[in-house]
Structures are given as structure tokens and as C-alpha cells.
Tab-separated table of C-alpha atoms in Angstrom:
chain	number	residue	atom	x	y	z
A	346	UNK	CA	7.600	20.828	-32.434
A	347	UNK	CA	9.536	24.003	-33.284
A	348	UNK	CA	12.854	22.281	-32.476
A	349	UNK	CA	11.882	19.161	-34.457
A	350	UNK	CA	10.798	21.195	-37.501
A	351	UNK	CA	14.075	23.145	-37.358
A	352	UNK	CA	16.071	19.877	-37.358
A	353	UNK	CA	14.014	18.599	-40.327
A	354	UNK	CA	14.557	21.810	-42.310
A	355	UNK	CA	18.320	21.462	-41.810
A	356	UNK	CA	18.233	17.801	-42.930
A	357	UNK	CA	19.083	16.411	-39.463
A	358	UNK	CA	16.491	13.651	-39.665
A	359	UNK	CA	18.185	11.235	-37.232
A	360	UNK	CA	18.291	13.898	-34.496
A	361	UNK	CA	14.700	14.925	-35.270
A	362	UNK	CA	13.568	11.267	-34.986
A	363	UNK	CA	15.370	10.791	-31.663
A	364	UNK	CA	13.747	13.912	-30.195
A	365	UNK	CA	10.312	12.886	-31.535
A	366	UNK	CA	10.585	9.375	-30.018
A	367	UNK	CA	11.615	10.866	-26.653
A	368	UNK	CA	8.518	13.094	-26.523
A	369	UNK	CA	6.243	10.303	-27.821
A	370	UNK	CA	7.390	8.126	-24.891
A	371	UNK	CA	5.633	10.645	-22.622
A	372	UNK	CA	2.709	11.454	-24.965
A	373	UNK	CA	2.047	8.298	-27.036
A	374	UNK	CA	-1.408	9.510	-28.190
A	375	UNK	CA	-0.208	12.825	-29.694
A	376	UNK	CA	-1.411	12.694	-33.333
A	377	UNK	CA	0.775	15.581	-34.567
A	378	UNK	CA	3.959	14.012	-33.149
A	379	UNK	CA	3.120	10.632	-34.685
A	380	UNK	CA	2.367	12.306	-38.066
A	381	UNK	CA	5.751	14.093	-37.890
A	382	UNK	CA	7.502	10.791	-37.127
A	383	UNK	CA	5.959	9.313	-40.289
A	384	UNK	CA	7.245	12.268	-42.351
A	385	UNK	CA	10.783	11.844	-40.920
A	386	UNK	CA	10.821	8.117	-41.734
A	387	UNK	CA	9.604	8.878	-45.269
A	388	UNK	CA	12.389	11.450	-45.693
A	389	UNK	CA	14.898	8.744	-44.618
A	390	UNK	CA	13.445	6.380	-47.297
A	391	UNK	CA	12.239	4.020	-44.556
A	392	UNK	CA	8.941	3.506	-46.378
A	393	UNK	CA	7.830	0.338	-44.553
A	394	UNK	CA	8.187	2.004	-41.122
A	395	UNK	CA	6.512	5.194	-42.380
A	396	UNK	CA	3.580	3.155	-43.770
A	397	UNK	CA	3.204	1.423	-40.379
A	398	UNK	CA	3.083	4.814	-38.581
A	399	UNK	CA	0.485	6.333	-40.964
A	400	UNK	CA	-1.609	3.120	-40.949
A	401	UNK	CA	-1.805	3.180	-37.136
A	402	UNK	CA	-2.772	6.870	-37.289
A	403	UNK	CA	-5.701	6.059	-39.639
A	404	UNK	CA	-6.839	3.406	-37.117
A	405	UNK	CA	-6.591	5.687	-34.069
A	406	UNK	CA	-7.757	8.904	-35.828
A	407	UNK	CA	-9.947	7.825	-38.786
A	408	UNK	CA	-11.288	11.372	-39.341
A	409	UNK	CA	-7.872	12.861	-40.305
A	410	UNK	CA	-7.315	12.995	-44.140
A	411	UNK	CA	-3.529	13.641	-44.097
A	412	UNK	CA	-2.429	10.146	-42.968
A	413	UNK	CA	-4.526	8.571	-45.769
A	414	UNK	CA	-2.994	10.962	-48.334
A	415	UNK	CA	0.578	10.206	-47.192
A	416	UNK	CA	-0.109	6.464	-47.244
A	417	UNK	CA	-1.247	6.883	-50.877
A	418	UNK	CA	1.982	8.685	-51.791
A	419	UNK	CA	4.130	5.956	-50.161
A	420	UNK	CA	2.132	3.168	-51.826
A	421	UNK	CA	2.420	4.920	-55.202
A	422	UNK	CA	6.195	5.299	-54.763
A	423	UNK	CA	6.328	1.489	-54.482
A	424	UNK	CA	4.044	0.976	-57.499
A	425	UNK	CA	1.037	-0.157	-55.387
A	426	UNK	CA	-1.493	2.089	-57.151
A	427	UNK	CA	-4.584	0.126	-56.092
A	428	UNK	CA	-3.682	0.637	-52.438
A	429	UNK	CA	-2.880	4.292	-53.193
A	430	UNK	CA	-6.309	4.783	-54.772
A	431	UNK	CA	-8.046	3.137	-51.762
A	432	UNK	CA	-6.178	5.405	-49.318
A	433	UNK	CA	-7.084	8.542	-51.310
A	434	UNK	CA	-10.743	7.431	-51.417
A	435	UNK	CA	-10.653	7.284	-47.584
A	436	UNK	CA	-9.052	10.746	-47.477
A	437	UNK	CA	-11.865	12.130	-49.674
A	438	UNK	CA	-14.462	10.580	-47.354
A	439	UNK	CA	-13.021	12.449	-44.367
A	440	UNK	CA	-12.748	15.760	-46.333
A	441	UNK	CA	-14.405	15.993	-49.789
A	442	UNK	CA	-12.803	19.469	-50.354
A	443	UNK	CA	-9.234	18.219	-49.795
A	444	UNK	CA	-7.675	19.549	-53.049
A	445	UNK	CA	-4.280	17.817	-52.664
A	446	UNK	CA	-5.951	14.438	-52.284
A	447	UNK	CA	-8.132	15.153	-55.337
A	448	UNK	CA	-5.094	16.013	-57.470
A	449	UNK	CA	-3.235	12.934	-56.269
A	450	UNK	CA	-6.276	10.780	-56.980
A	451	UNK	CA	-6.378	12.122	-60.548
A	452	UNK	CA	-2.691	11.247	-60.996
A	453	UNK	CA	-3.270	7.736	-59.621
A	454	UNK	CA	-6.179	7.147	-62.012
A	455	UNK	CA	-4.005	8.401	-64.867
A	456	UNK	CA	-1.208	6.032	-63.806
A	457	UNK	CA	-3.623	3.090	-63.640
A	458	UNK	CA	-4.853	3.959	-67.145
A	459	UNK	CA	-1.253	4.193	-68.337
A	460	UNK	CA	-0.511	0.718	-66.955
A	461	UNK	CA	-3.581	-0.671	-68.750
A	462	UNK	CA	-2.381	0.948	-71.980
A	463	UNK	CA	1.134	-0.502	-71.525
A	464	UNK	CA	-0.400	-3.931	-70.939
A	465	UNK	CA	-2.477	-3.593	-74.123
A	466	UNK	CA	0.666	-2.732	-76.096
A	467	UNK	CA	2.278	-5.927	-74.804
A	468	UNK	CA	-0.701	-7.921	-76.206
A	469	UNK	CA	-0.201	-6.458	-79.697
A	470	UNK	CA	3.270	-4.854	-79.922
A	471	UNK	CA	2.796	-4.159	-83.682
A	472	UNK	CA	-0.024	-1.746	-82.952
A	473	UNK	CA	1.062	1.747	-83.894
A	474	UNK	CA	-1.094	3.608	-81.336
A	475	UNK	CA	1.038	6.602	-80.265
A	476	UNK	CA	2.769	6.385	-76.847
A	477	UNK	CA	1.008	8.694	-74.296
A	478	UNK	CA	2.821	11.525	-72.599
A	479	UNK	CA	3.338	9.927	-69.137
A	480	UNK	CA	6.056	12.102	-67.661
A	481	UNK	CA	3.728	13.874	-65.241
A	482	UNK	CA	1.735	10.711	-64.591
A	483	UNK	CA	4.681	8.779	-63.131
A	484	UNK	CA	5.047	11.094	-60.060
A	485	UNK	CA	2.634	12.472	-57.496
A	486	UNK	CA	2.279	16.150	-56.710
A	487	UNK	CA	2.380	15.266	-53.015
A	488	UNK	CA	5.673	13.394	-53.471
A	489	UNK	CA	7.666	16.359	-54.808
A	490	UNK	CA	9.786	16.543	-51.599
A	491	UNK	CA	10.536	12.890	-51.100
A	492	UNK	CA	7.172	11.910	-49.679
A	493	UNK	CA	6.410	14.839	-47.415
A	494	UNK	CA	2.847	16.038	-47.811
A	495	UNK	CA	2.220	19.217	-45.814
A	496	UNK	CA	-1.178	19.776	-44.260
A	497	UNK	CA	-3.470	21.716	-46.609
A	498	UNK	CA	-4.481	25.153	-45.362
A	499	UNK	CA	-8.256	25.650	-45.092
A	500	UNK	CA	-9.711	27.157	-48.248
A	501	UNK	CA	-12.846	29.194	-48.722
A	502	UNK	CA	-15.874	26.998	-49.574
A	503	UNK	CA	-16.073	28.311	-53.196
A	504	UNK	CA	-12.324	27.834	-53.804
A	505	UNK	CA	-12.368	24.323	-52.359
A	506	UNK	CA	-15.328	23.309	-54.531
A	507	UNK	CA	-13.663	24.759	-57.652
A	508	UNK	CA	-10.403	22.917	-56.801
A	509	UNK	CA	-12.418	19.703	-56.402
A	510	UNK	CA	-14.119	20.197	-59.773
A	511	UNK	CA	-10.818	21.029	-61.517
A	512	UNK	CA	-9.030	18.006	-60.038
A	513	UNK	CA	-11.943	15.692	-60.929
A	514	UNK	CA	-12.063	17.070	-64.457
A	515	UNK	CA	-8.337	16.492	-64.785
A	516	UNK	CA	-8.686	12.910	-63.559
A	517	UNK	CA	-11.695	12.259	-65.824
A	518	UNK	CA	-9.906	13.700	-68.868
A	519	UNK	CA	-6.770	11.635	-68.260
A	520	UNK	CA	-8.774	8.474	-67.699
A	521	UNK	CA	-10.934	9.100	-70.783
A	522	UNK	CA	-7.869	9.704	-72.951
A	523	UNK	CA	-6.224	6.468	-71.820
A	524	UNK	CA	-9.464	4.490	-72.133
A	525	UNK	CA	-9.924	5.749	-75.680
A	526	UNK	CA	-6.411	4.631	-76.594
A	527	UNK	CA	-6.877	1.136	-75.160
A	528	UNK	CA	-10.530	0.588	-76.098
A	529	UNK	CA	-9.860	-0.831	-79.550
A	530	UNK	CA	-7.198	-3.276	-78.380
A	531	UNK	CA	-8.903	-4.344	-75.127
A	532	UNK	CA	-12.540	-4.564	-76.311
A	533	UNK	CA	-12.330	-8.205	-77.391
A	534	UNK	CA	-10.413	-9.278	-74.368
A	535	UNK	CA	-12.861	-7.411	-72.129
A	536	UNK	CA	-15.802	-9.125	-73.843
A	537	UNK	CA	-14.275	-12.549	-73.323
A	538	UNK	CA	-13.433	-11.772	-69.748
A	539	UNK	CA	-16.999	-10.517	-69.155
A	540	UNK	CA	-18.458	-13.751	-70.485
A	541	UNK	CA	-16.132	-15.798	-68.307
A	542	UNK	CA	-16.944	-13.629	-65.302
A	543	UNK	CA	-20.680	-14.032	-65.948
A	544	UNK	CA	-20.405	-17.826	-66.166
A	545	UNK	CA	-18.329	-17.929	-63.000
A	546	UNK	CA	-20.814	-15.649	-61.257
A	547	UNK	CA	-23.779	-17.845	-62.287
A	548	UNK	CA	-21.950	-20.957	-61.114
A	549	UNK	CA	-21.098	-19.292	-57.856
A	550	UNK	CA	-24.706	-18.111	-57.370
A	551	UNK	CA	-26.101	-21.644	-57.967
A	552	UNK	CA	-23.597	-23.141	-55.523
A	553	UNK	CA	-24.375	-20.447	-52.966
A	554	UNK	CA	-28.148	-20.998	-53.299
A	555	UNK	CA	-27.701	-24.757	-52.750
A	556	UNK	CA	-25.465	-24.171	-49.767
A	557	UNK	CA	-27.874	-21.612	-48.293
A	558	UNK	CA	-30.817	-24.023	-48.689
A	559	UNK	CA	-28.922	-26.880	-47.022
A	560	UNK	CA	-27.810	-24.597	-44.220
A	561	UNK	CA	-31.394	-23.357	-43.714
A	562	UNK	CA	-32.784	-26.910	-43.565
A	563	UNK	CA	-30.074	-27.988	-41.109
A	564	UNK	CA	-30.745	-24.944	-38.925
A	565	UNK	CA	-34.489	-25.749	-38.838
A	566	UNK	CA	-33.786	-29.365	-37.874
A	567	UNK	CA	-31.315	-28.312	-35.181
A	568	UNK	CA	-33.833	-25.828	-33.771
A	569	UNK	CA	-36.610	-28.457	-33.618
A	570	UNK	CA	-34.311	-30.913	-31.825
A	571	UNK	CA	-33.202	-28.243	-29.409
A	572	UNK	CA	-36.800	-27.187	-28.654
A	573	UNK	CA	-37.778	-30.831	-27.976
A	574	UNK	CA	-34.804	-31.372	-25.657
A	575	UNK	CA	-35.592	-28.148	-23.814
A	576	UNK	CA	-39.242	-29.156	-23.291
A	577	UNK	CA	-38.249	-32.601	-21.974
A	578	UNK	CA	-35.689	-31.066	-19.625
A	579	UNK	CA	-38.246	-28.554	-18.318
A	580	UNK	CA	-40.750	-31.342	-17.536
A	581	UNK	CA	-38.086	-33.395	-15.749
A	582	UNK	CA	-36.944	-30.357	-13.762
A	583	UNK	CA	-40.541	-29.579	-12.746
A	584	UNK	CA	-41.159	-33.171	-11.513
A	585	UNK	CA	-37.885	-33.188	-9.584
A	586	UNK	CA	-38.743	-29.857	-7.981
A	587	UNK	CA	-42.199	-31.106	-6.859
A	588	UNK	CA	-40.681	-34.297	-5.343
A	589	UNK	CA	-37.985	-32.281	-3.586
A	590	UNK	CA	-40.645	-29.969	-2.106
A	591	UNK	CA	-42.695	-32.923	-0.784
A	592	UNK	CA	-39.574	-34.578	0.730
A	593	UNK	CA	-38.577	-31.330	2.348
A	594	UNK	CA	-42.047	-30.846	3.937
A	595	UNK	CA	-42.015	-34.395	5.392
A	596	UNK	CA	-38.498	-33.962	6.730
A	597	UNK	CA	-39.364	-30.613	8.332
A	598	UNK	CA	-42.475	-32.107	10.046
A	599	UNK	CA	-40.515	-35.058	11.481
A	600	UNK	CA	-37.818	-32.698	12.706
A	601	UNK	CA	-40.404	-30.451	14.380
A	602	UNK	CA	-42.050	-33.435	16.197
A	603	UNK	CA	-38.675	-34.700	17.381
A	604	UNK	CA	-37.693	-31.218	18.583
A	605	UNK	CA	-40.895	-30.875	20.639
A	606	UNK	CA	-40.371	-34.278	22.310
A	607	UNK	CA	-36.729	-33.518	23.069
A	608	UNK	CA	-37.658	-30.117	24.522
A	609	UNK	CA	-40.282	-31.652	26.872
A	610	UNK	CA	-37.768	-34.233	28.119
A	611	UNK	CA	-35.121	-31.591	28.559
A	612	UNK	CA	-37.484	-29.299	30.503
A	613	UNK	CA	-38.347	-32.157	32.949
A	614	UNK	CA	-34.697	-33.081	33.424
A	615	UNK	CA	-33.832	-29.436	34.015
A	616	UNK	CA	-36.540	-29.092	36.695
A	617	UNK	CA	-35.294	-32.228	38.515
A	618	UNK	CA	-31.721	-31.061	38.324
A	619	UNK	CA	-32.644	-27.642	39.672
A	620	UNK	CA	-34.372	-29.211	42.702
A	621	UNK	CA	-31.274	-31.294	43.434
A	622	UNK	CA	-29.037	-28.277	43.089
A	623	UNK	CA	-31.188	-26.260	45.554
A	624	UNK	CA	-30.900	-28.974	48.223
A	625	UNK	CA	-27.158	-29.338	47.644
A	626	UNK	CA	-26.687	-25.564	47.852
A	627	UNK	CA	-28.438	-25.411	51.212
A	628	UNK	CA	-26.128	-28.097	52.634
A	629	UNK	CA	-23.107	-26.361	51.140
A	630	UNK	CA	-24.125	-22.962	52.611
A	631	UNK	CA	-24.495	-24.500	56.060
A	632	UNK	CA	-21.105	-26.186	55.904
A	633	UNK	CA	-19.442	-23.002	54.624
A	634	UNK	CA	-21.005	-20.949	57.431
A	635	UNK	CA	-19.652	-23.300	60.112
A	636	UNK	CA	-16.227	-23.370	58.424
A	637	UNK	CA	-16.191	-19.581	58.224
A	638	UNK	CA	-16.980	-19.182	61.944
A	639	UNK	CA	-14.146	-21.563	62.768
A	640	UNK	CA	-11.739	-19.765	60.433
A	641	UNK	CA	-12.704	-16.337	61.851
A	642	UNK	CA	-11.970	-17.525	65.352
A	643	UNK	CA	-8.569	-18.887	64.330
A	644	UNK	CA	-7.816	-15.708	62.376
A	645	UNK	CA	-8.552	-13.525	65.400
A	646	UNK	CA	-6.180	-15.569	67.521
A	647	UNK	CA	-3.496	-15.472	64.805
A	648	UNK	CA	-3.982	-11.738	64.427
A	649	UNK	CA	-3.399	-11.134	68.141
A	650	UNK	CA	-0.282	-13.268	67.941
A	651	UNK	CA	1.018	-11.415	64.891
A	652	UNK	CA	0.288	-8.080	66.543
A	653	UNK	CA	2.414	-9.015	69.524
A	654	UNK	CA	5.257	-10.174	67.233
A	655	UNK	CA	5.053	-6.919	65.257
A	656	UNK	CA	5.375	-4.832	68.422
A	657	UNK	CA	8.494	-6.721	69.423
A	658	UNK	CA	9.981	-6.442	65.918
A	659	UNK	CA	9.276	-2.720	65.871
A	660	UNK	CA	11.174	-2.247	69.128
A	661	UNK	CA	14.150	-4.183	67.774
A	662	UNK	CA	14.084	-2.219	64.464
A	663	UNK	CA	13.995	1.108	66.310
A	664	UNK	CA	16.983	0.107	68.415
A	665	UNK	CA	18.915	-1.109	65.344
A	666	UNK	CA	18.053	2.071	63.418
A	667	UNK	CA	19.313	4.246	66.282
A	668	UNK	CA	22.558	2.274	66.357
A	669	UNK	CA	23.001	2.617	62.566
A	670	UNK	CA	22.297	6.375	62.737
A	671	UNK	CA	24.909	6.802	65.455
A	672	UNK	CA	27.443	4.785	63.471
A	673	UNK	CA	26.745	6.847	60.315
A	674	UNK	CA	27.118	10.115	62.245
A	675	UNK	CA	30.402	8.939	63.725
A	676	UNK	CA	31.678	7.899	60.291
A	677	UNK	CA	30.600	11.215	58.702
A	678	UNK	CA	32.370	13.128	61.462
A	679	UNK	CA	35.525	11.064	60.947
A	680	UNK	CA	35.344	11.474	57.141
A	681	UNK	CA	34.900	15.221	57.504
A	682	UNK	CA	37.843	15.430	59.867
A	683	UNK	CA	39.916	13.394	57.432
A	684	UNK	CA	38.802	15.566	54.457
A	685	UNK	CA	39.487	18.760	56.439
A	686	UNK	CA	42.935	17.469	57.304
A	687	UNK	CA	43.622	16.563	53.666
A	688	UNK	CA	42.308	19.946	52.499
A	689	UNK	CA	44.454	21.774	55.011
A	690	UNK	CA	47.436	19.737	53.889
A	691	UNK	CA	46.755	20.583	50.203
A	692	UNK	CA	46.237	24.279	51.030
A	693	UNK	CA	49.526	24.346	52.900
A	694	UNK	CA	51.234	22.661	49.937
A	695	UNK	CA	49.708	25.196	47.521
A	696	UNK	CA	50.717	28.122	49.762
A	697	UNK	CA	54.241	26.683	49.999
A	698	UNK	CA	54.386	26.406	46.185
A	699	UNK	CA	53.218	30.062	45.897
A	700	UNK	CA	55.892	31.320	48.332
A	701	UNK	CA	58.592	29.181	46.670
A	702	UNK	CA	57.632	30.620	43.268
A	703	UNK	CA	57.851	34.219	44.664
A	704	UNK	CA	61.188	33.420	46.306
A	705	UNK	CA	62.767	31.965	43.134
A	706	UNK	CA	61.511	35.029	41.242
A	707	UNK	CA	62.984	37.421	43.841
A	708	UNK	CA	66.309	35.531	43.732
A	709	UNK	CA	66.290	35.693	39.897
A	710	UNK	CA	66.574	31.866	39.849
A	711	UNK	CA	65.135	31.552	36.346
A	712	UNK	CA	65.377	27.768	36.207
A	713	UNK	CA	63.660	27.381	39.562
A	714	UNK	CA	61.089	30.051	38.622
A	715	UNK	CA	60.177	28.330	35.311
A	716	UNK	CA	60.066	24.966	37.073
A	717	UNK	CA	56.928	26.131	38.959
A	718	UNK	CA	54.887	26.151	35.683
A	719	UNK	CA	52.982	23.088	34.447
A	720	UNK	CA	53.744	21.553	31.038
A	721	UNK	CA	50.274	22.666	29.812
A	722	UNK	CA	50.609	26.231	31.174
A	723	UNK	CA	48.378	28.625	29.200
A	724	UNK	CA	50.902	31.120	27.840
A	725	UNK	CA	49.651	34.679	27.183
A	726	UNK	CA	48.702	35.663	23.633
A	727	UNK	CA	49.000	32.073	22.389
A	728	UNK	CA	52.821	32.130	22.353
A	729	UNK	CA	54.723	28.842	22.350
A	730	UNK	CA	56.095	27.556	25.639
A	731	UNK	CA	59.680	28.127	24.407
A	732	UNK	CA	59.001	31.695	23.268
A	733	UNK	CA	57.292	32.538	26.534
A	734	UNK	CA	60.132	30.994	28.615
A	735	UNK	CA	62.800	32.932	26.696
A	736	UNK	CA	60.841	36.169	27.113
A	737	UNK	CA	60.485	35.588	30.920
A	738	UNK	CA	64.206	34.730	31.243
A	739	UNK	CA	65.203	37.972	29.451
A	740	UNK	CA	62.906	40.134	31.584
A	741	UNK	CA	64.111	38.613	34.876
A	742	UNK	CA	67.819	38.657	34.072
A	743	UNK	CA	67.538	42.230	32.758
A	744	UNK	CA	66.658	43.618	36.228
A	745	UNK	CA	69.315	44.754	38.690
A	746	UNK	CA	67.322	43.406	41.651
A	747	UNK	CA	63.760	41.988	42.144
A	748	UNK	CA	61.602	41.639	45.226
A	749	UNK	CA	58.262	39.798	45.091
A	750	UNK	CA	56.038	39.621	48.177
A	751	UNK	CA	52.712	37.783	48.405
A	752	UNK	CA	50.061	38.259	51.104
A	753	UNK	CA	46.370	37.712	51.921
A	754	UNK	CA	46.291	34.468	49.931
A	755	UNK	CA	42.791	32.919	49.609
A	756	UNK	CA	42.905	29.293	48.435
A	757	UNK	CA	39.995	27.196	47.109
A	758	UNK	CA	40.589	23.572	46.011
A	759	UNK	CA	38.377	21.384	43.865
A	760	UNK	CA	39.874	18.001	43.089
A	761	UNK	CA	43.307	18.535	41.521
A	762	UNK	CA	42.688	22.230	40.731
A	763	UNK	CA	43.531	25.007	43.233
A	764	UNK	CA	42.673	28.679	42.677
A	765	UNK	CA	44.738	31.233	44.669
A	766	UNK	CA	43.726	34.913	44.898
A	767	UNK	CA	46.381	37.078	46.634
A	768	UNK	CA	48.015	40.511	46.890
A	769	UNK	CA	51.369	40.849	45.097
A	770	UNK	CA	53.957	43.618	45.687
A	771	UNK	CA	56.561	43.635	42.920
A	772	UNK	CA	59.660	45.843	43.228
A	773	UNK	CA	62.683	46.148	40.957
A	774	UNK	CA	65.271	48.800	40.146
A	775	UNK	CA	62.877	49.982	37.399
A	776	UNK	CA	59.306	49.370	38.617
A	777	UNK	CA	57.146	48.984	41.722
A	778	UNK	CA	53.632	47.484	41.399
A	779	UNK	CA	51.073	46.612	44.128
A	780	UNK	CA	48.231	44.538	42.569
A	781	UNK	CA	45.722	41.727	42.994
A	782	UNK	CA	46.491	38.542	41.078
A	783	UNK	CA	45.067	35.054	40.610
A	784	UNK	CA	47.035	31.861	39.997
A	785	UNK	CA	45.456	28.518	39.060
A	786	UNK	CA	47.520	25.508	40.211
A	787	UNK	CA	47.150	21.904	39.029
A	788	UNK	CA	48.375	18.933	41.029
A	789	UNK	CA	50.752	16.777	38.984
A	790	UNK	CA	52.197	13.919	41.041
A	791	UNK	CA	53.089	15.375	44.434
A	792	UNK	CA	53.656	18.927	43.161
A	793	UNK	CA	51.313	21.879	42.632
A	794	UNK	CA	52.268	23.645	39.377
A	795	UNK	CA	50.956	26.879	37.828
A	796	UNK	CA	48.517	26.269	34.932
A	797	UNK	CA	47.173	29.815	34.496
A	798	UNK	CA	47.965	33.451	35.541
A	799	UNK	CA	45.420	36.275	35.677
A	800	UNK	CA	45.576	39.866	36.848
A	801	UNK	CA	42.941	40.983	39.323
A	802	UNK	CA	41.285	39.175	42.214
């Protein structure tokens, strides 16, 4: 509400209306928001929409005086003073001490009196009755800001009563002044109109009395006919109910007799059938006993026969199992011998590759030395293969002589990967080192090439 009021004070009514509608979408029953929307529409001169908003507020919240007061201001701005007066009367019913409504009501009465005076002047334009001072009567105090009527702050009981008396006195004085001005010119017309109204009222009363009498007589006749029809229907319903009860009793008795006879016949038939079933069961039990003895005898013979067959099959299975076990043992021994031979062959190939590598190094055969390294060799410190190769070439060629000896090689192979732990004695014209080293070879084609170098065993 603070944001909306700020927008209204700065004249940004479109933005204020948009924000109000957005909040009303979430809180459609909020009376204060709906009242504010009516004020914004009035400020935008959208009187019809503002009237619709305030009218709906009076329907949903009939005890609030402000919507009635604002409706009166909007009606008055359109010249609908009768509607304005009715709305202010409703505002006074909700709050008799509402001073703004009282003042507006006085102005409306004064405006109505002014219109009557203007009409009287039109009847006799030659009449020289002085024109009233209507400047203040043609606008409402509550409409001073374009239709916005702020809520009235609560007043003390004595101040509110005095404001009510002052506003009523003002309205009475204005009305009396205008009535006095128009009395002379409108008296005759009022008398004629009263006579015509009286005649019309008498005619209407006579017609209404005749219509009421006819309606009363018709209602009495309709009631008598309805009572007679109801009595006849009740008698018919009673007779039908008695006949239905008698028919039902006879039907139930016949059904009971038939049920007893059917039950007796069924009981006798059941007893006969049971006797037959007992005799048949005895014969069946005897036949089943003889058949069972015969089957038991045959089963015992078959069982002996099957037992003999099982013993023979068990002997054959044991012999076959022994043969299979011997064949499996022979195969395992052959496979192991084959695997041992292959492993020995691979170990010899790895050892040969190790010695060849040491020999090429000792002979300073850089090309042969570098040829012992795999294409995916893990160079130290993440250097490129080219950088590493150039660095190795420089270090080898820089020495006057090199001797590399390997001994105590321990080789373990798993698939295409061989790990070799050995003792290495390196000697050059500048350095002599005796250390433990580890090389990891990978088999690529028929060659074992170095994939990784590590110091230590």
C-alpha cells in the first residue's frame, strides 16, 4: 500500500493500477486494495469502472460508509443526483456521525433544489425571482481532488454530533431557501399533480383490491380441489396397500408349504443316495486294496531290478571318472610344461634385451641404445620423447668411455609386461655408480622394449 500510495501521489496512476491489480489477483477479498483501485480509476476519469468497483464493495462490505460516499460523488459528477442522494443515505445508515457524508448530502439536496428552481424558471421565464447563488452548490466537497474522498478520521463523540447538526442545518437552510423561491411558481402545478396522483392512486387501489379478491377466491378453490384430490389418493393408496398385504401373505404361505414338501422329498432322496454310496464305497475299497497289493509286489520287484542297474551304473561312472581325472591331470601337466617353456623363453628374451641394451650403451651406440625404448616410454619429468632422446644422446656422446654391467637380474612376467630388478655397475671417465635398478619391458611384436625406468630394487 505504501508503494501504491507513493505512485498515486506522484500522478503515476497507470503504474499504481497495475501494481494494485497484481496484488488483488492474490488477495481478491482485500477491501482496502479494492477501495484504492476505485480511487485510481476515478482519478483517471474512468467513472463507469470506478462506479462498478465501489458498487461491488457496497455489496461485499455493506457496513463500510466510504464506498457509498464515493459512489455519491461519482454519480453527482455525472448529474445523477437522485442516485447520489440514495448512496449518501446508505452511508449515513452505516455511520450517522460521518461528517463528510453529511456535508455532501447537504450539497446534493441544495443541487436538487436548484434544479427544481431552474425548472420553475423554464415554466415562467418572465418571472423576475432573483437567480440563486449556485457556485458552491454545483460541486461536492468530496470531489475537490477529482473524485478522491479520503477516509474520515474518527472524531470525538461531541465533535461528530456537532458536525452532524451543522451539516444538517446547512442542508435544511439551503433546501428551505430554494423551496421558498420556487413555492409561488410551483404551488399550482404541485396542486394539480397532487390531484392527478390521488386519482391515479385511488384507481390503482380499486384495481388492486379487485385483483386481490379474485386471487383469494381462486386460491381457496385451488386449495379445496387439492384437498379433495389428496383425500381420494390417500383412500386409493390405503386400499392398494391392504390388497398387497393380503396377496403377500397368501404367496408366503404357499411358498412355505412348497418348501416343506420339497425338503421332505430331498431328505428321502439324500438318505437313499447315501446308502448307495456306502455300498459302492465298500466295493471300491476292496478293489483298491487288491490293486494296491498287486502294485506293491510289482514295485518291490522293479525296485530290486533298479537297484541292480544302479550298482552297475555306479561302477561304470567310477571307472569313467577315474579315466577323466587321469586325462585332466595329464593335460594340466602338459599345459604347465608348455607354459613353463614359454615363460622360460620369454625370460630369456627379456634378459637378452637387457644385455643388448647395456651393450649398446657401453659401446656408445646411441641409435641402438634408443631403439630399446618403446614408443610409449614414460620419460622422466614429463619431457617429450624428442627432448629426452636429445638429452640422452648428448650425455652418452659426451663421455670418453662407458662401461655398463648388469647382474643378479630377477624377471617376473605377467602377460605382455615384464618387470626386471637387477644390479647395475656404471663406469665412465667421469663417474662410477653401483646401484639397484628396475626396468619395465613391454612386448611389442617379437621384441621386448623398455616402457619405464626406476632407481632402486
